[in-house]
Amino acid sequence: ETIGKHLVSNFITEEFKDSVQNVLAAALSGKDTANFEFPLFTKHGKRKEILLNATTRRGPDGEVTGVIGVGQDITRIREITSEQQRNAEDLARLIDTANAPIFGVDLQGMVTEWNRKAADMLGYTKDETIGKAFVQNFIQPEDKTSVEEVIQRAMTGCETANFTLPLVSKLGKCYTVLLNATTRRDAKGKITGVVGVGQDITELNSVMAESKRVADDLMRLIETANAPIFGIDVEGKVTEWNAKASSLLGFTKSETMGKSLVGNFITEEFKDSVKAVLRAALMGNETANFEFPLFTKGGEKKAILLNATTRRGPEGEITGVIGVGQDITQIREITSEHERIADDLSRLIETANAPIFGVDLNGMVTEWNRKAADMLGYTNEETMGKNLVQHFIQPENRDSVKRVLNRAMAGEEAANYELPLLSKSQ
């Protein structure tokens, strides 16, 4: 099927006829060709990639008699290399378009990769970095030694993860990058350099620093607050005990931390109610103005008004309770004294040997003691809430009594005013 037939005309595709003809013509003129690549198609149309050496064939007298072509079927090799090239191109695009700064260096530390993100972040274009010493040109003097060590370790196969790398942009802006330094190898496994994949954590660090500042401020606020503050975890064990709680109750922080608040510092009669408040807060139901007693280390009773607030972690999960208290011991003593005085006054009014009555701003009776009841015949129930002037003063005296009451309501008191009253029986 082939002997005697024209090679180019019958077995070479149209697009390669001229180039193959040129190679054969050169060989026929004595110029051999090595590694000429072209496609051949099988009888059934399947393409084969051929690597050809075209050698001049000579007769016994050295005259050119033809051409011998020695070919190698590189179809499979081409498929593999095409796939590898596609992967390499995909990787190159991935590196270049990645949303993370990526750089690469060779064994001499010269930049071989510098993707768009690195260029955008630091302001140096790819052309400004390729072929330049990475450490010497783009790392701050105080960080050069540590960065050089990381790169050198990676060049020996010891990769580094999560290395914090400070970088300064072309315009002087400081960035913090979390770097993974990975060894780069060729097809035979030989180390050819290092690829660094970074994550810009500058903003994250700023947020974390701010969060730490807020947390530190909160801890100082808790510790120095002029109110007793304690905290418990989900098991009811003390996690916070500020200076005011220590000075008020006499228990130091070290004496309370890790101990059960209810079990160790609440009196028996209030354990159930305090436990209920804390349990509710641990379920997210906060309590305000809960009053209960605490006893100091020396046995002195303190009245505490407590706000129990749920404490949560970063994911919103409940981690415990913060109790902010107010020492109302002195207030309770004062209010108790006031109540005692008020009770004494009420008893004095009620048992006085003189008729005593009181009215509000509308002239309605609010006080009517026993003597008034005995003398006039109207019981306390018959007078309370009724208009004094309209119900218990004779018509001819109502205007004068009303004037006296109105002046008293304006702050102008009256003494020795003669008031005619009629008893119920009259």
CSV table of C-alpha atoms in Angstrom, one decimal:
chain,number,residue,atom,x,y,z
A,1,GLU,CA,0.0,0.0,0.0
A,2,THR,CA,3.0,2.3,0.4
A,3,ILE,CA,6.0,1.1,-1.7
A,4,GLY,CA,6.4,3.1,-4.8
A,5,LYS,CA,3.9,5.7,-3.7
A,6,HIS,CA,4.7,9.4,-3.2
A,7,LEU,CA,5.3,9.9,0.5
A,8,VAL,CA,4.2,13.6,0.8
A,9,SER,CA,1.3,13.4,-1.6
A,10,ASN,CA,-0.2,10.3,-0.1
A,11,PHE,CA,0.6,10.1,3.5
A,12,ILE,CA,1.1,13.7,4.7
A,13,THR,CA,-1.8,16.0,5.6
A,14,GLU,CA,-2.2,19.2,3.5
A,15,GLU,CA,-1.1,21.6,6.2
A,16,PHE,CA,2.3,19.8,6.7
A,17,LYS,CA,3.1,18.9,3.1
A,18,ASP,CA,5.3,22.0,2.4
A,19,SER,CA,7.3,21.6,5.7
A,20,VAL,CA,7.8,17.9,5.2
A,21,GLN,CA,8.8,18.5,1.5
A,22,ASN,CA,11.4,21.0,2.6
A,23,VAL,CA,12.9,18.7,5.2
A,24,LEU,CA,13.1,15.9,2.6
A,25,ALA,CA,14.5,18.2,-0.1
A,26,ALA,CA,17.2,19.4,2.4
A,27,ALA,CA,18.1,15.8,3.2
A,28,LEU,CA,18.3,15.0,-0.6
A,29,SER,CA,20.8,17.9,-0.9
A,30,GLY,CA,22.9,16.4,1.9
A,31,LYS,CA,21.5,18.4,4.9
A,32,ASP,CA,20.2,16.1,7.6
A,33,THR,CA,17.4,17.2,9.9
A,34,ALA,CA,17.0,16.1,13.5
A,35,ASN,CA,14.0,16.2,15.8
A,36,PHE,CA,11.5,17.5,13.2
A,37,GLU,CA,8.0,17.2,14.7
A,38,PHE,CA,5.0,16.6,12.5
A,39,PRO,CA,1.7,14.7,12.6
A,40,LEU,CA,0.8,11.5,10.7
A,41,PHE,CA,-2.6,10.1,10.4
A,42,THR,CA,-3.3,6.3,10.4
A,43,LYS,CA,-5.3,4.6,7.8
A,44,HIS,CA,-8.3,5.0,10.1
A,45,GLY,CA,-7.7,8.7,10.6
A,46,LYS,CA,-6.1,8.6,14.0
A,47,ARG,CA,-3.5,11.3,14.6
A,48,LYS,CA,0.0,10.3,15.6
A,49,GLU,CA,2.7,12.8,16.7
A,50,ILE,CA,6.1,11.9,15.1
A,51,LEU,CA,9.6,13.1,16.0
A,52,LEU,CA,11.6,12.6,12.8
A,53,ASN,CA,15.3,12.5,12.0
A,54,ALA,CA,15.7,12.8,8.2
A,55,THR,CA,19.1,11.4,7.1
A,56,THR,CA,20.6,11.5,3.6
A,57,ARG,CA,21.0,8.1,1.9
A,58,ARG,CA,24.0,7.6,-0.3
A,59,GLY,CA,25.3,5.1,-2.9
A,60,PRO,CA,28.6,3.4,-3.0
A,61,ASP,CA,30.2,6.4,-4.6
A,62,GLY,CA,28.7,8.8,-2.1
A,63,GLU,CA,26.0,10.0,-4.4
A,64,VAL,CA,22.7,10.9,-2.8
A,65,THR,CA,20.2,8.1,-3.5
A,66,GLY,CA,17.3,9.1,-1.2
A,67,VAL,CA,16.4,9.8,2.4
A,68,ILE,CA,16.0,7.6,5.4
A,69,GLY,CA,13.5,8.9,8.1
A,70,VAL,CA,13.8,7.5,11.6
A,71,GLY,CA,10.7,8.5,13.6
A,72,GLN,CA,9.6,8.2,17.2
A,73,ASP,CA,5.9,8.1,18.1
A,74,ILE,CA,5.7,10.8,20.8
A,75,THR,CA,1.8,10.9,20.8
A,76,ARG,CA,1.6,9.7,24.4
A,77,ILE,CA,4.5,12.0,25.5
A,78,ARG,CA,2.7,14.9,23.8
A,79,GLU,CA,-0.5,14.1,25.6
A,80,ILE,CA,1.3,14.0,28.9
A,81,THR,CA,3.2,17.2,28.3
A,82,SER,CA,0.1,18.9,27.1
A,83,GLU,CA,-1.7,17.9,30.3
A,84,GLN,CA,1.3,19.0,32.3
A,85,GLN,CA,1.4,22.3,30.4
A,86,ARG,CA,-2.3,22.8,31.0
A,87,ASN,CA,-1.9,22.1,34.7
A,88,ALA,CA,1.1,24.5,34.8
A,89,GLU,CA,-0.9,27.2,33.1
A,90,ASP,CA,-3.8,26.6,35.5
A,91,LEU,CA,-1.5,26.8,38.5
A,92,ALA,CA,0.1,30.0,37.1
A,93,ARG,CA,-3.4,31.6,36.6
A,94,LEU,CA,-4.4,30.4,40.1
A,95,ILE,CA,-1.2,31.9,41.6
A,96,ASP,CA,-1.7,35.2,39.7
A,97,THR,CA,-5.4,35.6,40.4
A,98,ALA,CA,-5.4,34.3,44.0
A,99,ASN,CA,-6.9,36.5,46.7
A,100,ALA,CA,-3.8,36.0,48.8
A,101,PRO,CA,-0.3,37.5,48.3
A,102,ILE,CA,2.0,34.8,46.8
A,103,PHE,CA,5.7,35.1,46.0
A,104,GLY,CA,8.3,32.6,45.0
A,105,VAL,CA,12.1,32.6,45.2
A,106,ASP,CA,14.8,30.5,43.7
A,107,LEU,CA,17.7,28.9,45.5
A,108,GLN,CA,19.6,32.2,45.5
A,109,GLY,CA,16.6,34.0,47.1
A,110,MET,CA,15.7,35.9,43.9
A,111,VAL,CA,12.0,36.5,43.3
A,112,THR,CA,10.5,34.2,40.7
A,113,GLU,CA,6.8,34.7,41.5
A,114,TRP,CA,4.9,37.8,42.4
A,115,ASN,CA,1.2,37.6,42.0
A,116,ARG,CA,-1.4,40.4,41.5
A,117,LYS,CA,-2.5,40.4,45.1
A,118,ALA,CA,1.1,40.9,46.3
A,119,ALA,CA,1.4,43.7,43.7
A,120,ASP,CA,-1.9,45.4,44.8
A,121,MET,CA,-1.1,45.1,48.5
A,122,LEU,CA,2.5,46.2,48.5
A,123,GLY,CA,2.6,48.5,45.5
A,124,TYR,CA,5.5,46.8,43.8
A,125,THR,CA,4.7,45.5,40.2
A,126,LYS,CA,5.9,42.1,39.0
A,127,ASP,CA,8.6,43.8,36.8
A,128,GLU,CA,9.9,45.7,39.9
A,129,THR,CA,10.4,42.4,41.9
A,130,ILE,CA,11.3,39.6,39.5
A,131,GLY,CA,15.0,38.7,39.7
A,132,LYS,CA,15.6,40.8,42.8
A,133,ALA,CA,16.7,39.5,46.2
A,134,PHE,CA,13.4,39.1,48.2
A,135,VAL,CA,14.9,39.5,51.7
A,136,GLN,CA,17.3,42.3,50.9
A,137,ASN,CA,14.8,44.4,49.0
A,138,PHE,CA,11.4,43.8,50.4
A,139,ILE,CA,11.8,42.8,54.1
A,140,GLN,CA,12.4,45.3,57.0
A,141,PRO,CA,15.9,45.2,58.5
A,142,GLU,CA,14.7,43.9,61.9
A,143,ASP,CA,12.9,41.0,60.2
A,144,LYS,CA,15.5,39.9,57.7
A,145,THR,CA,17.2,37.3,59.8
A,146,SER,CA,14.0,35.5,60.8
A,147,VAL,CA,12.6,35.5,57.2
A,148,GLU,CA,15.9,34.3,55.8
A,149,GLU,CA,15.9,31.4,58.3
A,150,VAL,CA,12.3,30.4,57.2
A,151,ILE,CA,13.3,30.5,53.5
A,152,GLN,CA,16.5,28.6,54.1
A,153,ARG,CA,14.7,25.9,56.1
A,154,ALA,CA,12.2,25.5,53.3
A,155,MET,CA,15.1,25.1,50.8
A,156,THR,CA,16.2,22.1,52.8
A,157,GLY,CA,12.7,20.6,52.7
A,158,CYS,CA,11.5,21.9,56.2
A,159,GLU,CA,8.4,23.8,55.4
A,160,THR,CA,6.9,26.4,57.8
A,161,ALA,CA,3.3,27.1,58.4
A,162,ASN,CA,1.7,30.2,60.0
A,163,PHE,CA,4.8,32.4,60.2
A,164,THR,CA,3.9,36.0,61.0
A,165,LEU,CA,5.6,38.2,58.4
A,166,PRO,CA,5.6,42.0,58.7
A,167,LEU,CA,5.7,43.7,55.3
A,168,VAL,CA,5.9,47.4,54.4
A,169,SER,CA,4.4,48.6,51.1
A,170,LYS,CA,6.1,50.8,48.7
A,171,LEU,CA,4.2,53.8,50.2
A,172,GLY,CA,5.2,52.8,53.8
A,173,LYS,CA,1.9,51.1,54.9
A,174,CYS,CA,2.5,48.3,57.3
A,175,TYR,CA,0.9,44.9,56.7
A,176,THR,CA,1.0,41.7,58.8
A,177,VAL,CA,0.9,38.5,56.7
A,178,LEU,CA,0.5,34.9,58.0
A,179,LEU,CA,2.8,33.0,55.7
A,180,ASN,CA,3.2,29.3,54.7
A,181,ALA,CA,6.6,28.7,53.2
A,182,THR,CA,6.5,25.6,50.9
A,183,THR,CA,9.4,23.9,49.2
A,184,ARG,CA,9.3,24.0,45.4
A,185,ARG,CA,10.6,21.0,43.4
A,186,ASP,CA,11.1,20.1,39.8
A,187,ALA,CA,9.8,16.9,38.1
A,188,LYS,CA,12.7,14.8,39.6
A,189,GLY,CA,12.0,16.1,43.1
A,190,LYS,CA,15.0,18.4,43.2
A,191,ILE,CA,14.5,21.5,45.3
A,192,THR,CA,14.4,24.6,43.0
A,193,GLY,CA,13.1,27.2,45.4
A,194,VAL,CA,10.4,28.3,47.8
A,195,VAL,CA,6.8,29.4,47.3
A,196,GLY,CA,5.3,31.6,50.0
A,197,VAL,CA,1.5,31.8,50.3
A,198,GLY,CA,0.3,34.5,52.6
A,199,GLN,CA,-2.9,35.7,54.3
A,200,ASP,CA,-3.3,39.4,55.0
A,201,ILE,CA,-4.2,39.5,58.7
A,202,THR,CA,-3.6,43.2,59.2
A,203,GLU,CA,-7.3,44.0,59.7
A,204,LEU,CA,-7.9,40.9,61.8
A,205,ASN,CA,-5.0,41.8,64.1
A,206,SER,CA,-6.4,45.3,64.4
A,207,VAL,CA,-9.8,43.9,65.3
A,208,MET,CA,-8.2,41.4,67.8
A,209,ALA,CA,-6.1,44.2,69.3
A,210,GLU,CA,-9.3,46.3,69.7
A,211,SER,CA,-11.1,43.4,71.2
A,212,LYS,CA,-8.3,42.8,73.6
A,213,ARG,CA,-8.3,46.5,74.6
A,214,VAL,CA,-12.0,46.4,75.2
A,215,ALA,CA,-11.6,43.1,77.2
A,216,ASP,CA,-8.7,44.7,79.2
A,217,ASP,CA,-10.8,47.8,79.9
A,218,LEU,CA,-13.7,45.6,81.0
A,219,MET,CA,-11.5,43.6,83.3
A,220,ARG,CA,-10.1,46.8,84.8
A,221,LEU,CA,-13.7,48.2,85.2
A,222,ILE,CA,-14.8,45.0,86.9
A,223,GLU,CA,-11.8,44.9,89.2
A,224,THR,CA,-11.9,48.6,90.2
A,225,ALA,CA,-15.7,49.1,90.2
A,226,ASN,CA,-17.2,50.6,93.4
A,227,ALA,CA,-19.7,47.8,93.5
A,228,PRO,CA,-19.2,44.1,94.4
A,229,ILE,CA,-19.0,42.1,91.2
A,230,PHE,CA,-18.7,38.3,91.0
A,231,GLY,CA,-18.8,35.8,88.1
A,232,ILE,CA,-19.6,32.1,87.9
A,233,ASP,CA,-19.2,29.5,85.2
A,234,VAL,CA,-22.0,27.1,84.0
A,235,GLU,CA,-21.2,24.9,87.0
A,236,GLY,CA,-21.7,27.7,89.5
A,237,LYS,CA,-18.0,28.1,90.4
A,238,VAL,CA,-16.6,31.5,91.0
A,239,THR,CA,-14.6,33.0,88.0
A,240,GLU,CA,-14.7,36.7,89.0
A,241,TRP,CA,-14.4,38.3,92.4
A,242,ASN,CA,-13.4,42.0,92.3
A,243,ALA,CA,-11.6,44.2,94.8
A,244,LYS,CA,-14.9,45.6,96.1
A,245,ALA,CA,-16.3,42.2,96.8
A,246,SER,CA,-13.1,41.3,98.6
A,247,SER,CA,-13.1,44.5,100.8
A,248,LEU,CA,-16.8,44.2,101.5
A,249,LEU,CA,-17.0,40.6,102.4
A,250,GLY,CA,-13.5,39.9,103.6
A,251,PHE,CA,-12.8,36.9,101.3
A,252,THR,CA,-9.8,37.4,99.0
A,253,LYS,CA,-9.9,36.5,95.3
A,254,SER,CA,-7.8,33.4,95.9
A,255,GLU,CA,-10.2,32.2,98.6
A,256,THR,CA,-13.1,32.3,96.2
A,257,MET,CA,-11.9,31.4,92.7
A,258,GLY,CA,-13.1,27.9,91.6
A,259,LYS,CA,-15.4,27.4,94.6
A,260,SER,CA,-19.2,27.1,94.4
A,261,LEU,CA,-20.7,30.5,95.0
A,262,VAL,CA,-24.0,29.2,96.5
A,263,GLY,CA,-22.4,26.3,98.4
A,264,ASN,CA,-19.7,28.4,100.1
A,265,PHE,CA,-20.9,32.0,100.4
A,266,ILE,CA,-24.7,32.0,100.6
A,267,THR,CA,-26.6,31.4,103.9
A,268,GLU,CA,-28.8,28.3,104.0
A,269,GLU,CA,-32.1,30.1,104.0
A,270,PHE,CA,-31.3,31.9,100.7
A,271,LYS,CA,-29.5,29.1,98.8
A,272,ASP,CA,-32.5,28.0,96.9
A,273,SER,CA,-33.6,31.5,95.8
A,274,VAL,CA,-30.1,32.5,94.8
A,275,LYS,CA,-29.6,29.2,93.0
A,276,ALA,CA,-32.9,29.8,91.1
A,277,VAL,CA,-31.8,33.3,90.0
A,278,LEU,CA,-28.4,32.0,88.8
A,279,ARG,CA,-30.0,29.1,87.0
A,280,ALA,CA,-32.4,31.4,85.2
A,281,ALA,CA,-29.5,33.6,84.1
A,282,LEU,CA,-27.6,30.5,82.8
A,283,MET,CA,-30.7,29.9,80.6
A,284,GLY,CA,-30.6,33.5,79.3
A,285,ASN,CA,-33.3,34.9,81.7
A,286,GLU,CA,-31.6,37.8,83.5
A,287,THR,CA,-32.7,39.2,86.8
A,288,ALA,CA,-32.6,42.8,88.0
A,289,ASN,CA,-32.8,44.1,91.6
A,290,PHE,CA,-32.8,40.8,93.4
A,291,GLU,CA,-32.2,41.4,97.1
A,292,PHE,CA,-30.5,38.9,99.4
A,293,PRO,CA,-28.1,38.9,102.3
A,294,LEU,CA,-24.4,38.0,102.3
A,295,PHE,CA,-22.4,37.4,105.4
A,296,THR,CA,-18.8,38.6,105.6
A,297,LYS,CA,-15.9,36.4,106.7
A,298,GLY,CA,-16.3,37.9,110.1
A,299,GLY,CA,-20.1,37.1,110.2
A,300,GLU,CA,-21.4,40.6,109.6
A,301,LYS,CA,-24.6,40.7,107.5
A,302,LYS,CA,-24.7,42.7,104.3
A,303,ALA,CA,-27.8,43.4,102.3
A,304,ILE,CA,-27.1,43.1,98.6
A,305,LEU,CA,-29.2,44.3,95.6
A,306,LEU,CA,-28.1,42.1,92.7
A,307,ASN,CA,-28.4,42.2,88.9
A,308,ALA,CA,-27.6,38.8,87.4
A,309,THR,CA,-26.5,39.0,83.8
A,310,THR,CA,-25.9,36.2,81.4
A,311,ARG,CA,-22.3,35.9,80.2
A,312,ARG,CA,-21.7,34.7,76.6
A,313,GLY,CA,-18.8,33.4,74.5
A,314,PRO,CA,-17.7,34.6,71.0
A,315,GLU,CA,-20.3,32.4,69.3
A,316,GLY,CA,-23.1,33.6,71.6
A,317,GLU,CA,-23.0,30.4,73.8
A,318,ILE,CA,-23.7,30.9,77.5
A,319,THR,CA,-20.5,30.6,79.5
A,320,GLY,CA,-21.7,31.8,82.9
A,321,VAL,CA,-23.2,34.7,84.9
A,322,ILE,CA,-21.9,38.1,86.0
A,323,GLY,CA,-23.5,39.4,89.1
A,324,VAL,CA,-23.2,43.2,89.8
A,325,GLY,CA,-24.3,44.0,93.3
A,326,GLN,CA,-25.0,47.1,95.3
A,327,ASP,CA,-24.4,47.2,99.1
A,328,ILE,CA,-27.7,48.5,100.4
A,329,THR,CA,-27.0,47.7,104.0
A,330,GLN,CA,-26.9,51.3,105.1
A,331,ILE,CA,-29.9,52.2,102.9
A,332,ARG,CA,-31.8,49.3,104.5
A,333,GLU,CA,-30.8,50.6,108.0
A,334,ILE,CA,-32.0,54.1,107.1
A,335,THR,CA,-35.2,52.9,105.5
A,336,SER,CA,-35.8,50.7,108.6
A,337,GLU,CA,-35.3,53.7,110.8
A,338,HIS,CA,-37.7,55.8,108.7
A,339,GLU,CA,-40.2,53.0,108.8
A,340,ARG,CA,-39.9,52.8,112.6
A,341,ILE,CA,-40.4,56.6,112.9
A,342,ALA,CA,-43.4,56.4,110.5
A,343,ASP,CA,-44.9,53.6,112.6
A,344,ASP,CA,-44.3,55.6,115.8
A,345,LEU,CA,-45.9,58.7,114.2
A,346,SER,CA,-48.9,56.6,113.0
A,347,ARG,CA,-49.3,55.2,116.5
A,348,LEU,CA,-49.0,58.7,118.0
A,349,ILE,CA,-51.7,60.1,115.7
A,350,GLU,CA,-54.0,57.1,116.2
A,351,THR,CA,-53.7,57.1,120.0
A,352,ALA,CA,-53.5,60.9,120.6
A,353,ASN,CA,-55.9,62.4,123.1
A,354,ALA,CA,-56.9,65.0,120.6
A,355,PRO,CA,-58.9,64.8,117.4
A,356,ILE,CA,-56.5,64.6,114.4
A,357,PHE,CA,-57.5,64.5,110.7
A,358,GLY,CA,-55.6,64.8,107.5
A,359,VAL,CA,-56.6,65.6,103.9
A,360,ASP,CA,-54.8,65.3,100.5
A,361,LEU,CA,-54.4,68.1,97.9
A,362,ASN,CA,-58.0,67.5,96.8
A,363,GLY,CA,-59.4,67.9,100.3
A,364,MET,CA,-60.1,64.2,100.7
A,365,VAL,CA,-59.7,62.7,104.2
A,366,THR,CA,-56.5,60.6,104.6
A,367,GLU,CA,-56.2,60.6,108.4
A,368,TRP,CA,-59.0,60.2,111.1
A,369,ASN,CA,-57.8,59.1,114.5
A,370,ARG,CA,-59.6,57.4,117.3
A,371,LYS,CA,-60.3,60.6,119.2
A,372,ALA,CA,-61.9,62.2,116.1
A,373,ALA,CA,-64.0,59.0,115.7
A,374,ASP,CA,-65.0,58.9,119.4
A,375,MET,CA,-65.8,62.6,119.5
A,376,LEU,CA,-67.7,63.0,116.2
A,377,GLY,CA,-69.1,59.5,115.9
A,378,TYR,CA,-67.8,58.9,112.4
A,379,THR,CA,-65.6,55.8,112.0
A,380,ASN,CA,-62.4,55.7,110.1
A,381,GLU,CA,-64.1,53.8,107.3
A,382,GLU,CA,-66.9,56.4,107.1
A,383,THR,CA,-64.5,59.3,106.5
A,384,MET,CA,-61.5,58.0,104.5
A,385,GLY,CA,-61.5,59.3,100.9
A,386,LYS,CA,-64.4,61.7,101.5
A,387,ASN,CA,-64.3,65.5,101.1
A,388,LEU,CA,-63.8,66.9,104.6
A,389,VAL,CA,-65.4,70.3,103.9
A,390,GLN,CA,-68.4,69.0,102.0
A,391,HIS,CA,-69.3,66.1,104.4
A,392,PHE,CA,-68.2,67.1,107.8
A,393,ILE,CA,-68.3,71.0,108.1
A,394,GLN,CA,-71.5,73.0,108.6
A,395,PRO,CA,-72.5,75.0,105.5
A,396,GLU,CA,-72.0,78.4,107.1
A,397,ASN,CA,-68.3,77.5,108.0
A,398,ARG,CA,-67.3,75.8,104.8
A,399,ASP,CA,-65.8,78.8,103.0
A,400,SER,CA,-63.6,79.8,105.9
A,401,VAL,CA,-62.4,76.2,106.5
A,402,LYS,CA,-61.6,75.8,102.8
A,403,ARG,CA,-59.6,79.0,102.9
A,404,VAL,CA,-57.6,77.8,105.9
A,405,LEU,CA,-56.9,74.4,104.1
A,406,ASN,CA,-55.9,76.1,100.8
A,407,ARG,CA,-53.5,78.4,102.6
A,408,ALA,CA,-51.9,75.4,104.4
A,409,MET,CA,-51.6,73.6,101.1
A,410,ALA,CA,-49.7,76.7,99.8
A,411,GLY,CA,-47.4,76.5,102.8
A,412,GLU,CA,-49.1,79.1,104.9
A,413,GLU,CA,-49.9,77.3,108.1
A,414,ALA,CA,-52.6,78.4,110.6
A,415,ALA,CA,-52.5,78.2,114.4
A,416,ASN,CA,-55.4,78.3,116.9
A,417,TYR,CA,-58.1,78.4,114.3
A,418,GLU,CA,-61.5,77.7,115.9
A,419,LEU,CA,-63.3,75.0,114.0
A,420,PRO,CA,-66.9,74.3,114.7
A,421,LEU,CA,-67.7,70.6,114.2
A,422,LEU,CA,-70.9,68.7,114.5
A,423,SER,CA,-71.0,65.1,115.6
A,424,LYS,CA,-72.9,62.4,113.7
A,425,SER,CA,-75.6,62.4,116.4
A,426,GLN,CA,-76.2,66.1,116.1
